[in-house]
Amino acid sequence: MQIVHLGQSCVLVETGMAQLLLDPGVYSSGFDGLTELDAILVTHQHPDHLDIDRLPALLAANPGAELLADAGSVPFLTDAGIPHRVVAPGQRLELAGTTVDVIGGDHGVIHPDIPVVPNNGYLIEGDAGTILHPGDSFSAPSRPVDLLLLPTAAPWLKVSEAVDYLRGLSPPVAVPIHQAILAQPEKHYGLFRELAPAGTSIQIATHAEPLKL
C-alpha cells in the first residue's frame, strides 16, 4: 500500500487492490496525467478540493473511474455536466475490492457568518491497514486509523486543534496535507513531530513521489 501526495489535499491511494484519487483541486498538480484510476473521491465543494475545469479530462482519461462526491458538490458538478454519484456519511462503499467508509458530515467552521457546507471523510481499508482522509474536518471514525492524512493549515483550523486531533486518533503514522497556503510548512511539521502522541510517526510526503506504508 502506498500514497502519493499531489499538493494540498489531493492524494493518490494505492491500496493493493484499487487506485483511488482524492480531492483533485486547483492547488494540486500532477493528477492530470493519471490513468487506470478506479474511483475519484471528493470530500467537499471548495475549489482546492474540487477542480471543476480539470475533472472532465481526468474522467475521460479514466473511463472506468466513478466520481463520488458529497451532497454539497452536486450543484457544481451538475452545472458542469460532470457525471457523478452522491455518497453520504454512514455509507460503506466497495471500490475495486477496497472498502471505503464515508464519515463526518460537516466542514470545519471558518467563521459563524459563513455557512457550513457538507464534508465527507473517507476511511479506506488497504492491504496494510486503514487510511483516513478527513477532508476539511476533524471527523473521527469508530475504528482505528493506521495512517492519518492530517490537515495542516486552513482558515478553519488552528495548529493546536490539528495537534489535538492527531492525539485523539493516535495513528501509527500521520502525513500532513492541506498545507498549500503556508510559505514555510516545515514549522507546522516540526510542531506535529514535537507534540505528536507516543507511538505516532510524522512522515512528510515529497510532492508526487510514492510513500510506501
Short mmCIF file of N, CA, C and O in Angstrom, two decimals, residues 77-140:
data_model
loop_
_atom_site.label_atom_id
_atom_site.label_comp_id
_atom_site.label_asym_id
_atom_site.label_seq_id
_atom_site.Cartn_x
_atom_site.Cartn_y
_atom_site.Cartn_z
N LEU A 77 -21.15 20.11 -9.95
CA LEU A 77 -20.92 19.03 -10.90
C LEU A 77 -22.05 18.95 -11.92
O LEU A 77 -21.81 18.73 -13.12
N THR A 78 -23.28 19.15 -11.46
CA THR A 78 -24.43 19.10 -12.36
C THR A 78 -24.37 20.23 -13.38
O THR A 78 -24.59 20.02 -14.58
N ASP A 79 -24.07 21.45 -12.93
CA ASP A 79 -23.98 22.60 -13.83
C ASP A 79 -22.90 22.39 -14.89
O ASP A 79 -23.03 22.87 -16.03
N ALA A 80 -21.83 21.67 -14.51
CA ALA A 80 -20.73 21.43 -15.45
C ALA A 80 -20.98 20.20 -16.31
O ALA A 80 -20.16 19.89 -17.19
N GLY A 81 -22.08 19.49 -16.06
CA GLY A 81 -22.38 18.29 -16.84
C GLY A 81 -21.45 17.13 -16.56
O GLY A 81 -21.23 16.28 -17.43
N ILE A 82 -20.93 17.07 -15.34
CA ILE A 82 -19.98 16.02 -14.97
C ILE A 82 -20.72 14.89 -14.27
O ILE A 82 -21.34 15.10 -13.22
N PRO A 83 -20.70 13.67 -14.79
CA PRO A 83 -21.41 12.56 -14.15
C PRO A 83 -20.78 12.20 -12.81
O PRO A 83 -19.56 12.25 -12.65
N HIS A 84 -21.62 11.86 -11.85
CA HIS A 84 -21.13 11.60 -10.50
C HIS A 84 -22.17 10.79 -9.73
O HIS A 84 -23.31 10.67 -10.15
N ARG A 85 -21.73 10.28 -8.58
CA ARG A 85 -22.63 9.61 -7.64
C ARG A 85 -22.48 10.27 -6.28
O ARG A 85 -21.34 10.51 -5.82
N VAL A 86 -23.59 10.58 -5.65
CA VAL A 86 -23.56 11.21 -4.33
C VAL A 86 -23.41 10.12 -3.26
O VAL A 86 -24.13 9.12 -3.28
N VAL A 87 -22.47 10.34 -2.35
CA VAL A 87 -22.31 9.45 -1.21
C VAL A 87 -22.36 10.28 0.07
O VAL A 87 -22.03 11.47 0.05
N ALA A 88 -22.77 9.65 1.16
CA ALA A 88 -23.00 10.39 2.40
C ALA A 88 -22.47 9.62 3.59
O ALA A 88 -22.30 8.39 3.53
N PRO A 89 -22.18 10.32 4.68
CA PRO A 89 -21.71 9.65 5.89
C PRO A 89 -22.64 8.52 6.31
O PRO A 89 -23.87 8.64 6.23
N GLY A 90 -22.02 7.43 6.73
CA GLY A 90 -22.78 6.24 7.11
C GLY A 90 -22.77 5.18 6.04
O GLY A 90 -23.09 4.01 6.32
N GLN A 91 -22.39 5.54 4.82
CA GLN A 91 -22.33 4.56 3.74
C GLN A 91 -21.01 3.80 3.77
O GLN A 91 -19.96 4.35 4.12
N ARG A 92 -21.07 2.54 3.36
CA ARG A 92 -19.86 1.74 3.14
C ARG A 92 -19.80 1.42 1.66
O ARG A 92 -20.74 0.86 1.09
N LEU A 93 -18.69 1.78 1.02
CA LEU A 93 -18.52 1.60 -0.41
C LEU A 93 -17.56 0.45 -0.68
O LEU A 93 -16.62 0.22 0.09
N GLU A 94 -17.80 -0.25 -1.77
CA GLU A 94 -16.87 -1.27 -2.25
C GLU A 94 -16.36 -0.81 -3.61
O GLU A 94 -17.12 -0.75 -4.58
N LEU A 95 -15.08 -0.46 -3.67
CA LEU A 95 -14.49 0.11 -4.88
C LEU A 95 -13.32 -0.77 -5.31
O LEU A 95 -12.27 -0.77 -4.67
N ALA A 96 -13.54 -1.53 -6.36
CA ALA A 96 -12.50 -2.41 -6.92
C ALA A 96 -11.87 -3.29 -5.84
O ALA A 96 -10.65 -3.43 -5.76
N GLY A 97 -12.72 -3.85 -5.00
CA GLY A 97 -12.25 -4.74 -3.95
C GLY A 97 -11.76 -4.06 -2.70
O GLY A 97 -11.28 -4.72 -1.77
N THR A 98 -11.88 -2.75 -2.63
CA THR A 98 -11.45 -1.97 -1.47
C THR A 98 -12.67 -1.38 -0.76
O THR A 98 -13.55 -0.80 -1.41
N THR A 99 -12.70 -1.51 0.56
CA THR A 99 -13.79 -0.97 1.36
C THR A 99 -13.47 0.47 1.77
O THR A 99 -12.37 0.76 2.24
N VAL A 100 -14.45 1.36 1.58
CA VAL A 100 -14.30 2.75 1.98
C VAL A 100 -15.53 3.14 2.80
O VAL A 100 -16.67 3.04 2.30
N ASP A 101 -15.32 3.55 4.04
CA ASP A 101 -16.41 4.05 4.88
C ASP A 101 -16.46 5.57 4.77
O ASP A 101 -15.44 6.25 4.89
N VAL A 102 -17.66 6.10 4.55
CA VAL A 102 -17.86 7.55 4.49
C VAL A 102 -18.24 8.03 5.89
O VAL A 102 -19.17 7.49 6.51
N ILE A 103 -17.51 9.02 6.40
CA ILE A 103 -17.76 9.51 7.76
C ILE A 103 -17.92 11.03 7.72
O ILE A 103 -17.79 11.67 6.69
N GLY A 104 -18.19 11.59 8.89
CA GLY A 104 -18.22 13.05 9.03
C GLY A 104 -19.59 13.63 8.75
O GLY A 104 -20.59 13.17 9.27
N GLY A 105 -19.63 14.65 7.90
CA GLY A 105 -20.88 15.31 7.58
C GLY A 105 -20.74 16.80 7.36
O GLY A 105 -21.34 17.36 6.44
N ASP A 106 -19.92 17.48 8.19
CA ASP A 106 -19.82 18.94 8.11
C ASP A 106 -18.37 19.40 7.97
O ASP A 106 -17.46 18.85 8.59
N HIS A 107 -18.20 20.44 7.18
CA HIS A 107 -16.92 21.14 7.06
C HIS A 107 -16.62 21.84 8.38
O HIS A 107 -17.52 22.24 9.11
N GLY A 108 -15.34 22.02 8.69
CA GLY A 108 -14.97 22.81 9.85
C GLY A 108 -15.46 24.24 9.74
O GLY A 108 -15.58 24.79 8.64
N VAL A 109 -15.74 24.85 10.88
CA VAL A 109 -16.29 26.21 10.91
C VAL A 109 -15.18 27.21 10.59
O VAL A 109 -14.15 27.27 11.28
N ILE A 110 -15.39 28.00 9.54
CA ILE A 110 -14.45 29.06 9.17
C ILE A 110 -14.74 30.31 10.00
O ILE A 110 -13.83 30.91 10.57
N HIS A 111 -16.01 30.70 10.05
CA HIS A 111 -16.49 31.84 10.84
C HIS A 111 -17.99 31.66 11.00
O HIS A 111 -18.65 31.14 10.08
N PRO A 112 -18.55 32.08 12.14
CA PRO A 112 -20.00 31.91 12.31
C PRO A 112 -20.85 32.55 11.22
O PRO A 112 -21.99 32.12 10.99
N ASP A 113 -20.32 33.57 10.53
CA ASP A 113 -21.09 34.22 9.47
C ASP A 113 -21.01 33.49 8.13
O ASP A 113 -21.71 33.86 7.19
N ILE A 114 -20.17 32.47 8.05
CA ILE A 114 -20.01 31.71 6.81
C ILE A 114 -20.73 30.38 6.96
O ILE A 114 -20.44 29.61 7.88
N PRO A 115 -21.69 30.07 6.08
CA PRO A 115 -22.43 28.81 6.22
C PRO A 115 -21.51 27.60 6.15
O PRO A 115 -20.54 27.57 5.40
N VAL A 116 -21.84 26.61 6.96
CA VAL A 116 -21.10 25.35 6.97
C VAL A 116 -21.60 24.48 5.81
O VAL A 116 -22.82 24.30 5.64
N VAL A 117 -20.68 23.96 5.03
CA VAL A 117 -21.04 23.11 3.89
C VAL A 117 -20.82 21.65 4.24
O VAL A 117 -20.08 21.33 5.18
N PRO A 118 -21.44 20.74 3.49
CA PRO A 118 -21.21 19.31 3.74
C PRO A 118 -19.75 18.93 3.48
O PRO A 118 -19.05 19.56 2.67
N ASN A 119 -19.30 17.90 4.17
CA ASN A 119 -17.94 17.39 4.01
C ASN A 119 -17.94 15.90 4.31
O ASN A 119 -18.42 15.47 5.37
N ASN A 120 -17.44 15.12 3.38
CA ASN A 120 -17.26 13.68 3.60
C ASN A 120 -15.83 13.39 3.99
O ASN A 120 -14.89 13.88 3.34
N GLY A 121 -15.64 12.58 5.03
CA GLY A 121 -14.35 11.96 5.28
C GLY A 121 -14.39 10.55 4.70
O GLY A 121 -15.46 9.93 4.63
N TYR A 122 -13.24 10.03 4.30
CA TYR A 122 -13.17 8.69 3.72
C TYR A 122 -12.14 7.84 4.47
O TYR A 122 -10.96 8.20 4.53
N LEU A 123 -12.61 6.74 5.04
CA LEU A 123 -11.74 5.78 5.72
C LEU A 123 -11.56 4.60 4.78
O LEU A 123 -12.50 3.85 4.51
N ILE A 124 -10.34 4.43 4.29
CA ILE A 124 -10.02 3.47 3.24
C ILE A 124 -9.32 2.27 3.85
O ILE A 124 -8.34 2.43 4.60
N GLU A 125 -9.79 1.08 3.53
CA GLU A 125 -9.20 -0.16 4.04
C GLU A 125 -8.24 -0.70 2.99
O GLU A 125 -8.65 -1.17 1.92
N GLY A 126 -6.94 -0.62 3.26
CA GLY A 126 -5.94 -1.14 2.35
C GLY A 126 -5.37 -2.46 2.84
O GLY A 126 -5.75 -2.97 3.90
N ASP A 127 -4.43 -3.00 2.07
CA ASP A 127 -3.86 -4.30 2.45
C ASP A 127 -2.90 -4.19 3.63
O ASP A 127 -2.48 -5.20 4.19
N ALA A 128 -2.54 -2.95 4.02
CA ALA A 128 -1.65 -2.76 5.16
C ALA A 128 -2.30 -1.95 6.27
O ALA A 128 -1.62 -1.48 7.18
N GLY A 129 -3.62 -1.77 6.21
CA GLY A 129 -4.32 -1.03 7.26
C GLY A 129 -5.25 0.02 6.69
O GLY A 129 -5.56 0.01 5.50
N THR A 130 -5.69 0.92 7.56
CA THR A 130 -6.66 1.93 7.18
C THR A 130 -6.01 3.29 6.99
O THR A 130 -5.07 3.66 7.71
N ILE A 131 -6.53 4.03 6.01
CA ILE A 131 -6.09 5.41 5.74
C ILE A 131 -7.30 6.31 5.87
O ILE A 131 -8.35 6.04 5.27
N LEU A 132 -7.16 7.39 6.63
CA LEU A 132 -8.25 8.35 6.79
C LEU A 132 -7.91 9.65 6.10
O LEU A 132 -6.90 10.29 6.41
N HIS A 133 -8.78 10.04 5.16
CA HIS A 133 -8.75 11.38 4.59
C HIS A 133 -9.98 12.10 5.13
O HIS A 133 -11.10 11.82 4.72
N PRO A 134 -9.80 13.05 6.07
CA PRO A 134 -10.97 13.68 6.71
C PRO A 134 -11.55 14.86 5.95
O PRO A 134 -12.55 15.44 6.41
N GLY A 135 -10.94 15.23 4.79
CA GLY A 135 -11.37 16.46 4.14
C GLY A 135 -11.07 17.63 5.05
O GLY A 135 -10.07 17.65 5.77
N ASP A 136 -11.94 18.63 5.03
CA ASP A 136 -11.77 19.80 5.90
C ASP A 136 -12.59 19.61 7.16
O ASP A 136 -13.60 20.30 7.39
N SER A 137 -12.16 18.69 7.99
CA SER A 137 -12.88 18.42 9.23
C SER A 137 -11.94 17.68 10.18
O SER A 137 -10.87 17.21 9.78
N PHE A 138 -12.39 17.56 11.40
CA PHE A 138 -11.71 16.74 12.40
C PHE A 138 -12.58 15.53 12.76
O PHE A 138 -12.67 15.12 13.91
N SER A 139 -13.22 14.96 11.76
CA SER A 139 -14.10 13.81 11.99
C SER A 139 -13.27 12.60 12.40
O SER A 139 -12.18 12.36 11.86
N ALA A 140 -13.82 11.83 13.33
CA ALA A 140 -13.14 10.64 13.83
C ALA A 140 -13.98 9.41 13.54
O ALA A 140 -15.18 9.39 13.84
#
